[in-house]
Amino acid sequence: MDTAQSIDALRHGVRQARHDGRRIAFVPTMGNLHAGHLALVARAREVADYTVVSIFVNPFQFGEGEDFLTYPRTVEADCVQLEQSGVDLLFLPEAEAIYPEGPARCTRIEVPELGDVLCGAFRPTFFRGVATVVGILFNAVAPDVALFGEKDYQQLILIRRMVRDLKMAIEVLGVPTIRERDGLAMSSRNRYLSEAQRRAAPSLYLTLCELRDTLRRGAPDRASVEAAGIKTLQARGLRPDYLVVRRAVDLGLPQADDKDVRILAAAWLGRARLIDNIAV
Ligand code: AMP
């Protein structure tokens, strides 16, 4: 596995691979890798012949008072896992390589509406930071295909939208959520949970599964399912930011004939904000 720290070194590596006629896949991450990230890498290797992974804890997507400074950084262990997973090139930039004059002075990408709802309503600058850094990375890598986890479902849809709007020639693939044995979606932030909170955490996914079954049985209406879901999460000791039923393709309000529907939720457990979603 080669490692690049500068945009020039990254471009050099990718150029060589492209010159050799290889199809390039790209997996952006913030590191502290777990089986969820590795599932993206495994899928990347199935759909392309040269896999680029980036590890960058993007300061621009963290809001005031969020966990930028304490976000887990485990680069050495990450490198070992990526090497073993057959990654070809790791991009490991310092913030200066991405934002030479700081994020505040950098050209930015905003995705209207999709970036403002659900998680965007509770973290108002989050998706601007995500879209901007992914846009920069997409330009630097110029992959044929990029892979994102369905765990961050709104992010996946938003990136698809950005790629469509900005006419980027990149295929965006979603990869199903990898879970712990008890159903909790794997996440770097799960380590913020105390032992007791960790035991309570699977109830987010459990609640989504129950609501999915209710909807499949022909539930009364969307609003009452959402209200019941919020109550259940609270009863199970979580503090929900939202729990909604949305059209899967664009997160719009589902109409009666919409077949492809998803339930999405975010809820706090202590200082961990858990997000999860499920297809109905
Ligand atoms: P992060 O390092 O949290 O920014 O995540 C990097 C990529 O890994 C994103 O596309 C995430 O959606 C994806 N990812 C994170 N956790 C999981 C998971 N449990 N299952 C599948 N993909 C995941």
PDB file of C-alpha atoms and ligand atoms in Angstrom:
ATOM      1  CA  MET A   1       0.000   0.000   0.000  1.00  0.00           C
ATOM      2  CA  ASP A   2       1.334   3.424  -0.961  1.00  0.00           C
ATOM      3  CA  THR A   3       0.665   6.426   1.236  1.00  0.00           C
ATOM      4  CA  ALA A   4       0.254   9.990  -0.028  1.00  0.00           C
ATOM      5  CA  GLN A   5       0.096  13.054   2.164  1.00  0.00           C
ATOM      6  CA  SER A   6      -0.023  15.768  -0.472  1.00  0.00           C
ATOM      7  CA  ILE A   7      -2.504  16.312  -3.282  1.00  0.00           C
ATOM      8  CA  ASP A   8       0.384  16.049  -5.761  1.00  0.00           C
ATOM      9  CA  ALA A   9       1.495  12.653  -4.429  1.00  0.00           C
ATOM     10  CA  LEU A  10      -2.110  11.439  -4.454  1.00  0.00           C
ATOM     11  CA  ARG A  11      -2.601  12.551  -8.062  1.00  0.00           C
ATOM     12  CA  HIS A  12       0.672  10.958  -9.072  1.00  0.00           C
ATOM     13  CA  GLY A  13      -0.394   7.559  -7.679  1.00  0.00           C
ATOM     14  CA  VAL A  14      -3.839   7.677  -9.249  1.00  0.00           C
ATOM     15  CA  ARG A  15      -2.469   8.889 -12.593  1.00  0.00           C
ATOM     16  CA  GLN A  16      -0.160   5.899 -12.745  1.00  0.00           C
ATOM     17  CA  ALA A  17      -3.031   3.488 -12.050  1.00  0.00           C
ATOM     18  CA  ARG A  18      -5.221   5.142 -14.647  1.00  0.00           C
ATOM     19  CA  HIS A  19      -2.387   5.004 -17.151  1.00  0.00           C
ATOM     20  CA  ASP A  20      -2.303   1.244 -16.519  1.00  0.00           C
ATOM     21  CA  GLY A  21      -5.978   1.130 -17.471  1.00  0.00           C
ATOM     22  CA  ARG A  22      -7.291   0.454 -13.995  1.00  0.00           C
ATOM     23  CA  ARG A  23     -10.742   1.420 -12.740  1.00  0.00           C
ATOM     24  CA  ILE A  24     -10.392   3.611  -9.650  1.00  0.00           C
ATOM     25  CA  ALA A  25     -12.547   3.296  -6.514  1.00  0.00           C
ATOM     26  CA  PHE A  26     -12.492   5.797  -3.672  1.00  0.00           C
ATOM     27  CA  VAL A  27     -13.577   5.377  -0.035  1.00  0.00           C
ATOM     28  CA  PRO A  28     -13.425   8.562   2.064  1.00  0.00           C
ATOM     29  CA  THR A  29     -13.278   8.048   5.860  1.00  0.00           C
ATOM     30  CA  MET A  30     -12.391   9.810   9.077  1.00  0.00           C
ATOM     31  CA  GLY A  31     -10.379   6.811  10.266  1.00  0.00           C
ATOM     32  CA  ASN A  32     -10.732   4.790  13.470  1.00  0.00           C
ATOM     33  CA  LEU A  33     -11.665   2.017  11.118  1.00  0.00           C
ATOM     34  CA  HIS A  34     -14.062  -0.804  11.949  1.00  0.00           C
ATOM     35  CA  ALA A  35     -15.832  -3.545  10.007  1.00  0.00           C
ATOM     36  CA  GLY A  36     -18.231  -0.984   8.489  1.00  0.00           C
ATOM     37  CA  HIS A  37     -15.381   0.863   6.792  1.00  0.00           C
ATOM     38  CA  LEU A  38     -13.785  -2.413   5.739  1.00  0.00           C
ATOM     39  CA  ALA A  39     -17.035  -3.483   4.070  1.00  0.00           C
ATOM     40  CA  LEU A  40     -16.752  -0.378   1.877  1.00  0.00           C
ATOM     41  CA  VAL A  41     -13.176  -1.317   1.017  1.00  0.00           C
ATOM     42  CA  ALA A  42     -14.172  -4.903   0.213  1.00  0.00           C
ATOM     43  CA  ARG A  43     -16.954  -3.676  -2.081  1.00  0.00           C
ATOM     44  CA  ALA A  44     -14.565  -1.196  -3.689  1.00  0.00           C
ATOM     45  CA  ARG A  45     -12.208  -4.029  -4.562  1.00  0.00           C
ATOM     46  CA  GLU A  46     -15.080  -5.932  -6.154  1.00  0.00           C
ATOM     47  CA  VAL A  47     -16.118  -3.066  -8.426  1.00  0.00           C
ATOM     48  CA  ALA A  48     -12.709  -1.600  -9.332  1.00  0.00           C
ATOM     49  CA  ASP A  49      -9.058  -2.582  -9.698  1.00  0.00           C
ATOM     50  CA  TYR A  50      -7.391   0.218  -7.753  1.00  0.00           C
ATOM     51  CA  THR A  51      -8.693   1.306  -4.365  1.00  0.00           C
ATOM     52  CA  VAL A  52      -7.952   4.659  -2.784  1.00  0.00           C
ATOM     53  CA  VAL A  53      -8.945   5.282   0.857  1.00  0.00           C
ATOM     54  CA  SER A  54      -8.635   8.638   2.573  1.00  0.00           C
ATOM     55  CA  ILE A  55      -8.399   9.234   6.302  1.00  0.00           C
ATOM     56  CA  PHE A  56      -9.117  12.836   7.207  1.00  0.00           C
ATOM     57  CA  VAL A  57     -10.914  14.138  10.267  1.00  0.00           C
ATOM     58  CA  ASN A  58     -12.487  17.070   8.503  1.00  0.00           C
ATOM     59  CA  PRO A  59     -12.589  20.111  10.805  1.00  0.00           C
ATOM     60  CA  PHE A  60     -15.116  21.859   8.542  1.00  0.00           C
ATOM     61  CA  GLN A  61     -17.925  19.420   9.305  1.00  0.00           C
ATOM     62  CA  PHE A  62     -17.719  19.695  13.081  1.00  0.00           C
ATOM     63  CA  GLY A  63     -19.926  22.339  14.666  1.00  0.00           C
ATOM     64  CA  GLU A  64     -19.083  24.516  17.634  1.00  0.00           C
ATOM     65  CA  GLY A  65     -18.881  22.393  20.776  1.00  0.00           C
ATOM     66  CA  GLU A  66     -18.782  19.117  18.822  1.00  0.00           C
ATOM     67  CA  ASP A  67     -16.147  16.413  19.217  1.00  0.00           C
ATOM     68  CA  PHE A  68     -13.485  17.446  16.680  1.00  0.00           C
ATOM     69  CA  LEU A  69     -10.673  17.429  19.237  1.00  0.00           C
ATOM     70  CA  THR A  70     -11.690  14.178  20.914  1.00  0.00           C
ATOM     71  CA  TYR A  71     -12.722  12.274  17.776  1.00  0.00           C
ATOM     72  CA  PRO A  72     -10.810   8.944  17.954  1.00  0.00           C
ATOM     73  CA  ARG A  73      -7.630   8.935  15.874  1.00  0.00           C
ATOM     74  CA  THR A  74      -5.952   5.532  15.425  1.00  0.00           C
ATOM     75  CA  VAL A  75      -3.938   5.974  12.257  1.00  0.00           C
ATOM     76  CA  GLU A  76      -1.358   3.255  12.910  1.00  0.00           C
ATOM     77  CA  ALA A  77      -3.942   0.536  13.518  1.00  0.00           C
ATOM     78  CA  ASP A  78      -5.962   1.856  10.558  1.00  0.00           C
ATOM     79  CA  CYS A  79      -2.944   1.501   8.248  1.00  0.00           C
ATOM     80  CA  VAL A  80      -2.479  -2.133   9.256  1.00  0.00           C
ATOM     81  CA  GLN A  81      -6.147  -2.901   8.519  1.00  0.00           C
ATOM     82  CA  LEU A  82      -6.068  -1.128   5.153  1.00  0.00           C
ATOM     83  CA  GLU A  83      -2.867  -2.854   4.153  1.00  0.00           C
ATOM     84  CA  GLN A  84      -4.406  -6.240   5.041  1.00  0.00           C
ATOM     85  CA  SER A  85      -7.565  -5.341   3.120  1.00  0.00           C
ATOM     86  CA  GLY A  86      -5.643  -4.837  -0.110  1.00  0.00           C
ATOM     87  CA  VAL A  87      -5.966  -1.078  -0.408  1.00  0.00           C
ATOM     88  CA  ASP A  88      -3.660   0.351  -3.060  1.00  0.00           C
ATOM     89  CA  LEU A  89      -3.291   3.939  -1.954  1.00  0.00           C
ATOM     90  CA  LEU A  90      -3.965   5.646   1.360  1.00  0.00           C
ATOM     91  CA  PHE A  91      -4.419   9.409   1.300  1.00  0.00           C
ATOM     92  CA  LEU A  92      -3.540  10.835   4.682  1.00  0.00           C
ATOM     93  CA  PRO A  93      -3.490  14.617   4.398  1.00  0.00           C
ATOM     94  CA  GLU A  94      -2.871  17.236   7.061  1.00  0.00           C
ATOM     95  CA  ALA A  95      -5.565  19.915   7.250  1.00  0.00           C
ATOM     96  CA  GLU A  96      -3.232  22.333   5.423  1.00  0.00           C
ATOM     97  CA  ALA A  97      -3.209  20.107   2.338  1.00  0.00           C
ATOM     98  CA  ILE A  98      -7.006  20.311   2.113  1.00  0.00           C
ATOM     99  CA  TYR A  99      -7.580  23.863   3.391  1.00  0.00           C
ATOM    100  CA  PRO A 100      -4.343  25.841   2.864  1.00  0.00           C
ATOM    101  CA  GLU A 101      -5.961  29.012   4.211  1.00  0.00           C
ATOM    102  CA  GLY A 102      -8.310  27.294   6.638  1.00  0.00           C
ATOM    103  CA  PRO A 103     -11.848  26.021   6.006  1.00  0.00           C
ATOM    104  CA  ALA A 104     -13.434  29.432   6.554  1.00  0.00           C
ATOM    105  CA  ARG A 105     -11.648  30.874   3.476  1.00  0.00           C
ATOM    106  CA  CYS A 106     -12.219  27.867   1.258  1.00  0.00           C
ATOM    107  CA  THR A 107     -14.743  27.714  -1.584  1.00  0.00           C
ATOM    108  CA  ARG A 108     -17.619  25.638  -0.259  1.00  0.00           C
ATOM    109  CA  ILE A 109     -20.385  23.395  -1.497  1.00  0.00           C
ATOM    110  CA  GLU A 110     -23.923  23.624  -0.159  1.00  0.00           C
ATOM    111  CA  VAL A 111     -26.671  21.196  -1.087  1.00  0.00           C
ATOM    112  CA  PRO A 112     -29.923  23.058  -0.478  1.00  0.00           C
ATOM    113  CA  GLU A 113     -32.873  21.342   1.229  1.00  0.00           C
ATOM    114  CA  LEU A 114     -31.245  17.923   1.560  1.00  0.00           C
ATOM    115  CA  GLY A 115     -28.501  19.541   3.632  1.00  0.00           C
ATOM    116  CA  ASP A 116     -30.944  21.406   5.857  1.00  0.00           C
ATOM    117  CA  VAL A 117     -33.310  18.695   7.043  1.00  0.00           C
ATOM    118  CA  LEU A 118     -33.027  15.803   9.550  1.00  0.00           C
ATOM    119  CA  CYS A 119     -29.389  15.748  10.722  1.00  0.00           C
ATOM    120  CA  GLY A 120     -28.857  19.063   8.907  1.00  0.00           C
ATOM    121  CA  ALA A 121     -31.521  20.715  11.056  1.00  0.00           C
ATOM    122  CA  PHE A 122     -29.690  19.698  14.243  1.00  0.00           C
ATOM    123  CA  ARG A 123     -26.158  20.193  12.879  1.00  0.00           C
ATOM    124  CA  PRO A 124     -26.605  23.258  10.638  1.00  0.00           C
ATOM    125  CA  THR A 125     -23.060  23.391   9.194  1.00  0.00           C
ATOM    126  CA  PHE A 126     -22.445  19.646   9.038  1.00  0.00           C
ATOM    127  CA  PHE A 127     -23.446  18.832   5.471  1.00  0.00           C
ATOM    128  CA  ARG A 128     -21.743  21.932   4.092  1.00  0.00           C
ATOM    129  CA  GLY A 129     -18.539  20.575   5.615  1.00  0.00           C
ATOM    130  CA  VAL A 130     -19.184  17.083   4.273  1.00  0.00           C
ATOM    131  CA  ALA A 131     -20.086  18.203   0.742  1.00  0.00           C
ATOM    132  CA  THR A 132     -17.102  20.553   0.593  1.00  0.00           C
ATOM    133  CA  VAL A 133     -14.516  18.013   1.690  1.00  0.00           C
ATOM    134  CA  VAL A 134     -15.973  15.242  -0.459  1.00  0.00           C
ATOM    135  CA  GLY A 135     -16.021  17.656  -3.411  1.00  0.00           C
ATOM    136  CA  ILE A 136     -12.355  18.503  -2.842  1.00  0.00           C
ATOM    137  CA  LEU A 137     -11.430  14.830  -2.471  1.00  0.00           C
ATOM    138  CA  PHE A 138     -13.442  13.846  -5.556  1.00  0.00           C
ATOM    139  CA  ASN A 139     -11.564  16.454  -7.602  1.00  0.00           C
ATOM    140  CA  ALA A 140      -8.219  15.328  -6.248  1.00  0.00           C
ATOM    141  CA  VAL A 141      -8.777  11.585  -6.730  1.00  0.00           C
ATOM    142  CA  ALA A 142     -11.100  11.723  -9.766  1.00  0.00           C
ATOM    143  CA  PRO A 143     -12.344   8.173  -9.114  1.00  0.00           C
ATOM    144  CA  ASP A 144     -14.669   6.202 -11.357  1.00  0.00           C
ATOM    145  CA  VAL A 145     -16.690   5.045  -8.381  1.00  0.00           C
ATOM    146  CA  ALA A 146     -17.018   6.200  -4.756  1.00  0.00           C
ATOM    147  CA  LEU A 147     -18.468   4.154  -1.910  1.00  0.00           C
ATOM    148  CA  PHE A 148     -20.488   5.384   1.051  1.00  0.00           C
ATOM    149  CA  GLY A 149     -22.224   3.564   3.895  1.00  0.00           C
ATOM    150  CA  GLU A 150     -25.994   3.408   4.118  1.00  0.00           C
ATOM    151  CA  LYS A 151     -25.516   3.945   7.843  1.00  0.00           C
ATOM    152  CA  ASP A 152     -25.146   7.637   7.034  1.00  0.00           C
ATOM    153  CA  TYR A 153     -28.097   7.504   4.698  1.00  0.00           C
ATOM    154  CA  GLN A 154     -28.726  11.238   4.395  1.00  0.00           C
ATOM    155  CA  GLN A 155     -25.046  11.727   3.564  1.00  0.00           C
ATOM    156  CA  LEU A 156     -25.260   9.089   0.816  1.00  0.00           C
ATOM    157  CA  ILE A 157     -28.295  10.765  -0.781  1.00  0.00           C
ATOM    158  CA  LEU A 158     -26.727  14.208  -0.439  1.00  0.00           C
ATOM    159  CA  ILE A 159     -23.483  13.114  -2.125  1.00  0.00           C
ATOM    160  CA  ARG A 160     -25.486  11.560  -4.968  1.00  0.00           C
ATOM    161  CA  ARG A 161     -27.281  14.873  -5.352  1.00  0.00           C
ATOM    162  CA  MET A 162     -24.047  16.862  -5.345  1.00  0.00           C
ATOM    163  CA  VAL A 163     -22.532  14.587  -7.991  1.00  0.00           C
ATOM    164  CA  ARG A 164     -25.628  14.971 -10.138  1.00  0.00           C
ATOM    165  CA  ASP A 165     -25.826  18.765  -9.744  1.00  0.00           C
ATOM    166  CA  LEU A 166     -22.114  19.391 -10.349  1.00  0.00           C
ATOM    167  CA  LYS A 167     -21.964  16.909 -13.265  1.00  0.00           C
ATOM    168  CA  MET A 168     -19.188  14.884 -11.680  1.00  0.00           C
ATOM    169  CA  ALA A 169     -18.491  11.711 -13.657  1.00  0.00           C
ATOM    170  CA  ILE A 170     -18.472   9.513 -10.560  1.00  0.00           C
ATOM    171  CA  GLU A 171     -20.719   6.588  -9.737  1.00  0.00           C
ATOM    172  CA  VAL A 172     -21.827   6.676  -6.094  1.00  0.00           C
ATOM    173  CA  LEU A 173     -22.449   3.264  -4.539  1.00  0.00           C
ATOM    174  CA  GLY A 174     -24.188   2.691  -1.205  1.00  0.00           C
ATOM    175  CA  VAL A 175     -23.076  -0.197   1.014  1.00  0.00           C
ATOM    176  CA  PRO A 176     -25.414  -1.777   3.604  1.00  0.00           C
ATOM    177  CA  THR A 177     -24.856  -1.017   7.286  1.00  0.00           C
ATOM    178  CA  ILE A 178     -22.587  -3.352   9.238  1.00  0.00           C
ATOM    179  CA  ARG A 179     -23.869  -4.021  12.749  1.00  0.00           C
ATOM    180  CA  GLU A 180     -22.688  -5.453  16.030  1.00  0.00           C
ATOM    181  CA  ARG A 181     -24.226  -8.806  16.961  1.00  0.00           C
ATOM    182  CA  ASP A 182     -26.927  -7.063  18.976  1.00  0.00           C
ATOM    183  CA  GLY A 183     -27.947  -4.838  16.056  1.00  0.00           C
ATOM    184  CA  LEU A 184     -26.147  -1.613  16.973  1.00  0.00           C
ATOM    185  CA  ALA A 185     -24.764   0.016  13.827  1.00  0.00           C
ATOM    186  CA  MET A 186     -20.974   0.112  14.031  1.00  0.00           C
ATOM    187  CA  SER A 187     -19.662   3.631  14.516  1.00  0.00           C
ATOM    188  CA  SER A 188     -16.458   5.252  15.683  1.00  0.00           C
ATOM    189  CA  ARG A 189     -18.539   7.227  18.166  1.00  0.00           C
ATOM    190  CA  ASN A 190     -19.872   4.096  19.906  1.00  0.00           C
ATOM    191  CA  ARG A 191     -16.791   4.269  22.090  1.00  0.00           C
ATOM    192  CA  TYR A 192     -18.310   7.320  23.799  1.00  0.00           C
ATOM    193  CA  LEU A 193     -20.917   4.990  25.352  1.00  0.00           C
ATOM    194  CA  SER A 194     -20.585   3.844  28.966  1.00  0.00           C
ATOM    195  CA  GLU A 195     -21.215   0.153  29.665  1.00  0.00           C
ATOM    196  CA  ALA A 196     -24.824   0.807  30.658  1.00  0.00           C
ATOM    197  CA  GLN A 197     -25.391   3.031  27.630  1.00  0.00           C
ATOM    198  CA  ARG A 198     -23.849   0.406  25.373  1.00  0.00           C
ATOM    199  CA  ARG A 199     -26.404  -2.093  26.664  1.00  0.00           C
ATOM    200  CA  ALA A 200     -29.227   0.361  25.888  1.00  0.00           C
ATOM    201  CA  ALA A 201     -27.880   1.384  22.472  1.00  0.00           C
ATOM    202  CA  PRO A 202     -29.304  -1.501  20.371  1.00  0.00           C
ATOM    203  CA  SER A 203     -32.806  -0.298  21.225  1.00  0.00           C
ATOM    204  CA  LEU A 204     -32.458   2.315  18.469  1.00  0.00           C
ATOM    205  CA  TYR A 205     -32.222  -0.395  15.805  1.00  0.00           C
ATOM    206  CA  LEU A 206     -34.779  -2.546  17.629  1.00  0.00           C
ATOM    207  CA  THR A 207     -37.255   0.346  17.519  1.00  0.00           C
ATOM    208  CA  LEU A 208     -36.640   0.869  13.804  1.00  0.00           C
ATOM    209  CA  CYS A 209     -37.226  -2.841  13.164  1.00  0.00           C
ATOM    210  CA  GLU A 210     -40.502  -2.772  15.107  1.00  0.00           C
ATOM    211  CA  LEU A 211     -41.713   0.300  13.201  1.00  0.00           C
ATOM    212  CA  ARG A 212     -40.729  -1.253   9.889  1.00  0.00           C
ATOM    213  CA  ASP A 213     -42.840  -4.299  10.754  1.00  0.00           C
ATOM    214  CA  THR A 214     -45.733  -2.048  11.745  1.00  0.00           C
ATOM    215  CA  LEU A 215     -45.510  -0.208   8.422  1.00  0.00           C
ATOM    216  CA  ARG A 216     -45.279  -3.461   6.487  1.00  0.00           C
ATOM    217  CA  ARG A 217     -48.446  -4.684   8.144  1.00  0.00           C
ATOM    218  CA  GLY A 218     -50.152  -1.586   6.725  1.00  0.00           C
ATOM    219  CA  ALA A 219     -49.711   0.989   9.451  1.00  0.00           C
ATOM    220  CA  PRO A 220     -52.300   3.679  10.169  1.00  0.00           C
ATOM    221  CA  ASP A 221     -50.358   6.683   8.897  1.00  0.00           C
ATOM    222  CA  ARG A 222     -46.843   8.024   8.755  1.00  0.00           C
ATOM    223  CA  ALA A 223     -47.266  10.679  11.444  1.00  0.00           C
ATOM    224  CA  SER A 224     -48.569   8.257  14.046  1.00  0.00           C
ATOM    225  CA  VAL A 225     -45.743   5.810  13.336  1.00  0.00           C
ATOM    226  CA  GLU A 226     -43.243   8.630  13.812  1.00  0.00           C
ATOM    227  CA  ALA A 227     -44.894   9.790  17.050  1.00  0.00           C
ATOM    228  CA  ALA A 228     -44.994   6.240  18.403  1.00  0.00           C
ATOM    229  CA  GLY A 229     -41.330   5.794  17.495  1.00  0.00           C
ATOM    230  CA  ILE A 230     -40.273   8.933  19.355  1.00  0.00           C
ATOM    231  CA  LYS A 231     -42.189   7.784  22.452  1.00  0.00           C
ATOM    232  CA  THR A 232     -40.655   4.315  22.317  1.00  0.00           C
ATOM    233  CA  LEU A 233     -37.125   5.726  22.048  1.00  0.00           C
ATOM    234  CA  GLN A 234     -37.750   7.971  25.040  1.00  0.00           C
ATOM    235  CA  ALA A 235     -39.182   5.075  27.036  1.00  0.00           C
ATOM    236  CA  ARG A 236     -36.022   3.117  26.230  1.00  0.00           C
ATOM    237  CA  GLY A 237     -33.818   5.849  27.656  1.00  0.00           C
ATOM    238  CA  LEU A 238     -32.738   7.640  24.460  1.00  0.00           C
ATOM    239  CA  ARG A 239     -33.184  11.331  23.654  1.00  0.00           C
ATOM    240  CA  PRO A 240     -34.326  11.432  20.032  1.00  0.00           C
ATOM    241  CA  ASP A 241     -33.465  14.364  17.740  1.00  0.00           C
ATOM    242  CA  TYR A 242     -35.823  12.957  15.128  1.00  0.00           C
ATOM    243  CA  LEU A 243     -37.452   9.789  13.885  1.00  0.00           C
ATOM    244  CA  VAL A 244     -39.094  10.038  10.479  1.00  0.00           C
ATOM    245  CA  VAL A 245     -40.458   7.988   7.601  1.00  0.00           C
ATOM    246  CA  ARG A 246     -39.182   9.300   4.262  1.00  0.00           C
ATOM    247  CA  ARG A 247     -39.002   8.432   0.588  1.00  0.00           C
ATOM    248  CA  ALA A 248     -35.716   6.556   0.136  1.00  0.00           C
ATOM    249  CA  VAL A 249     -34.594   8.194  -3.104  1.00  0.00           C
ATOM    250  CA  ASP A 250     -34.658  11.843  -1.998  1.00  0.00           C
ATOM    251  CA  LEU A 251     -35.862  11.883   1.640  1.00  0.00           C
ATOM    252  CA  GLY A 252     -39.072  13.642   0.579  1.00  0.00           C
ATOM    253  CA  LEU A 253     -42.391  12.974   2.310  1.00  0.00           C
ATOM    254  CA  PRO A 254     -43.648   9.608   1.086  1.00  0.00           C
ATOM    255  CA  GLN A 255     -46.792   9.551  -1.012  1.00  0.00           C
ATOM    256  CA  ALA A 256     -49.314   6.725  -0.900  1.00  0.00           C
ATOM    257  CA  ASP A 257     -47.844   5.002  -3.977  1.00  0.00           C
ATOM    258  CA  ASP A 258     -44.188   5.303  -2.908  1.00  0.00           C
ATOM    259  CA  LYS A 259     -42.782   1.805  -2.605  1.00  0.00           C
ATOM    260  CA  ASP A 260     -39.243   2.625  -1.558  1.00  0.00           C
ATOM    261  CA  VAL A 261     -39.486   4.092   1.932  1.00  0.00           C
ATOM    262  CA  ARG A 262     -37.003   4.376   4.819  1.00  0.00           C
ATOM    263  CA  ILE A 263     -37.206   5.099   8.511  1.00  0.00           C
ATOM    264  CA  LEU A 264     -34.403   7.344   9.751  1.00  0.00           C
ATOM    265  CA  ALA A 265     -33.577   8.362  13.311  1.00  0.00           C
ATOM    266  CA  ALA A 266     -30.995  10.172  15.415  1.00  0.00           C
ATOM    267  CA  ALA A 267     -30.957   9.918  19.191  1.00  0.00           C
ATOM    268  CA  TRP A 268     -28.636  10.794  22.036  1.00  0.00           C
ATOM    269  CA  LEU A 269     -27.397   8.363  24.626  1.00  0.00           C
ATOM    270  CA  GLY A 270     -25.205  10.278  27.057  1.00  0.00           C
ATOM    271  CA  ARG A 271     -22.706  12.202  24.937  1.00  0.00           C
ATOM    272  CA  ALA A 272     -23.036   9.846  21.964  1.00  0.00           C
ATOM    273  CA  ARG A 273     -25.371  10.814  19.160  1.00  0.00           C
ATOM    274  CA  LEU A 274     -26.463   7.613  17.429  1.00  0.00           C
ATOM    275  CA  ILE A 275     -27.949   7.572  13.954  1.00  0.00           C
ATOM    276  CA  ASP A 276     -29.525   4.676  12.141  1.00  0.00           C
ATOM    277  CA  ASN A 277     -32.013   3.916   9.387  1.00  0.00           C
ATOM    278  CA  ILE A 278     -33.809   0.974   7.867  1.00  0.00           C
ATOM    279  CA  ALA A 279     -35.533   0.161   4.603  1.00  0.00           C
ATOM    280  CA  VAL A 280     -39.255  -0.547   4.786  1.00  0.00           C
TER     281      VAL A 280
HETATM  282  P1  AMP B   1     -16.713   7.931   8.786  1.00  0.00           P
HETATM  283  O1  AMP B   1     -15.316   7.469   9.017  1.00  0.00           O
HETATM  284  O2  AMP B   1     -17.580   7.808   9.982  1.00  0.00           O
HETATM  285  O3  AMP B   1     -16.775   9.287   8.147  1.00  0.00           O
HETATM  286  O4  AMP B   1     -17.341   6.937   7.727  1.00  0.00           O
HETATM  287  C1  AMP B   1     -16.718   6.710   6.496  1.00  0.00           C
HETATM  288  C2  AMP B   1     -17.629   5.887   5.625  1.00  0.00           C
HETATM  289  O5  AMP B   1     -17.902   4.638   6.277  1.00  0.00           O
HETATM  290  C3  AMP B   1     -18.987   6.557   5.383  1.00  0.00           C
HETATM  291  O6  AMP B   1     -19.375   6.326   4.037  1.00  0.00           O
HETATM  292  C4  AMP B   1     -19.878   5.834   6.346  1.00  0.00           C
HETATM  293  O7  AMP B   1     -21.234   5.806   5.954  1.00  0.00           O
HETATM  294  C5  AMP B   1     -19.299   4.450   6.308  1.00  0.00           C
HETATM  295  N1  AMP B   1     -19.675   3.686   7.516  1.00  0.00           N
HETATM  296  C6  AMP B   1     -19.503   4.061   8.802  1.00  0.00           C
HETATM  297  N2  AMP B   1     -20.038   3.145   9.635  1.00  0.00           N
HETATM  298  C7  AMP B   1     -20.555   2.175   8.856  1.00  0.00           C
HETATM  299  C8  AMP B   1     -21.245   0.953   9.115  1.00  0.00           C
HETATM  300  N3  AMP B   1     -21.511   0.529  10.356  1.00  0.00           N
HETATM  301  N4  AMP B   1     -21.641   0.200   8.062  1.00  0.00           N
HETATM  302  C9  AMP B   1     -21.382   0.605   6.790  1.00  0.00           C
HETATM  303  N5  AMP B   1     -20.733   1.744   6.485  1.00  0.00           N
HETATM  304  C10 AMP B   1     -20.327   2.524   7.496  1.00  0.00           C
END
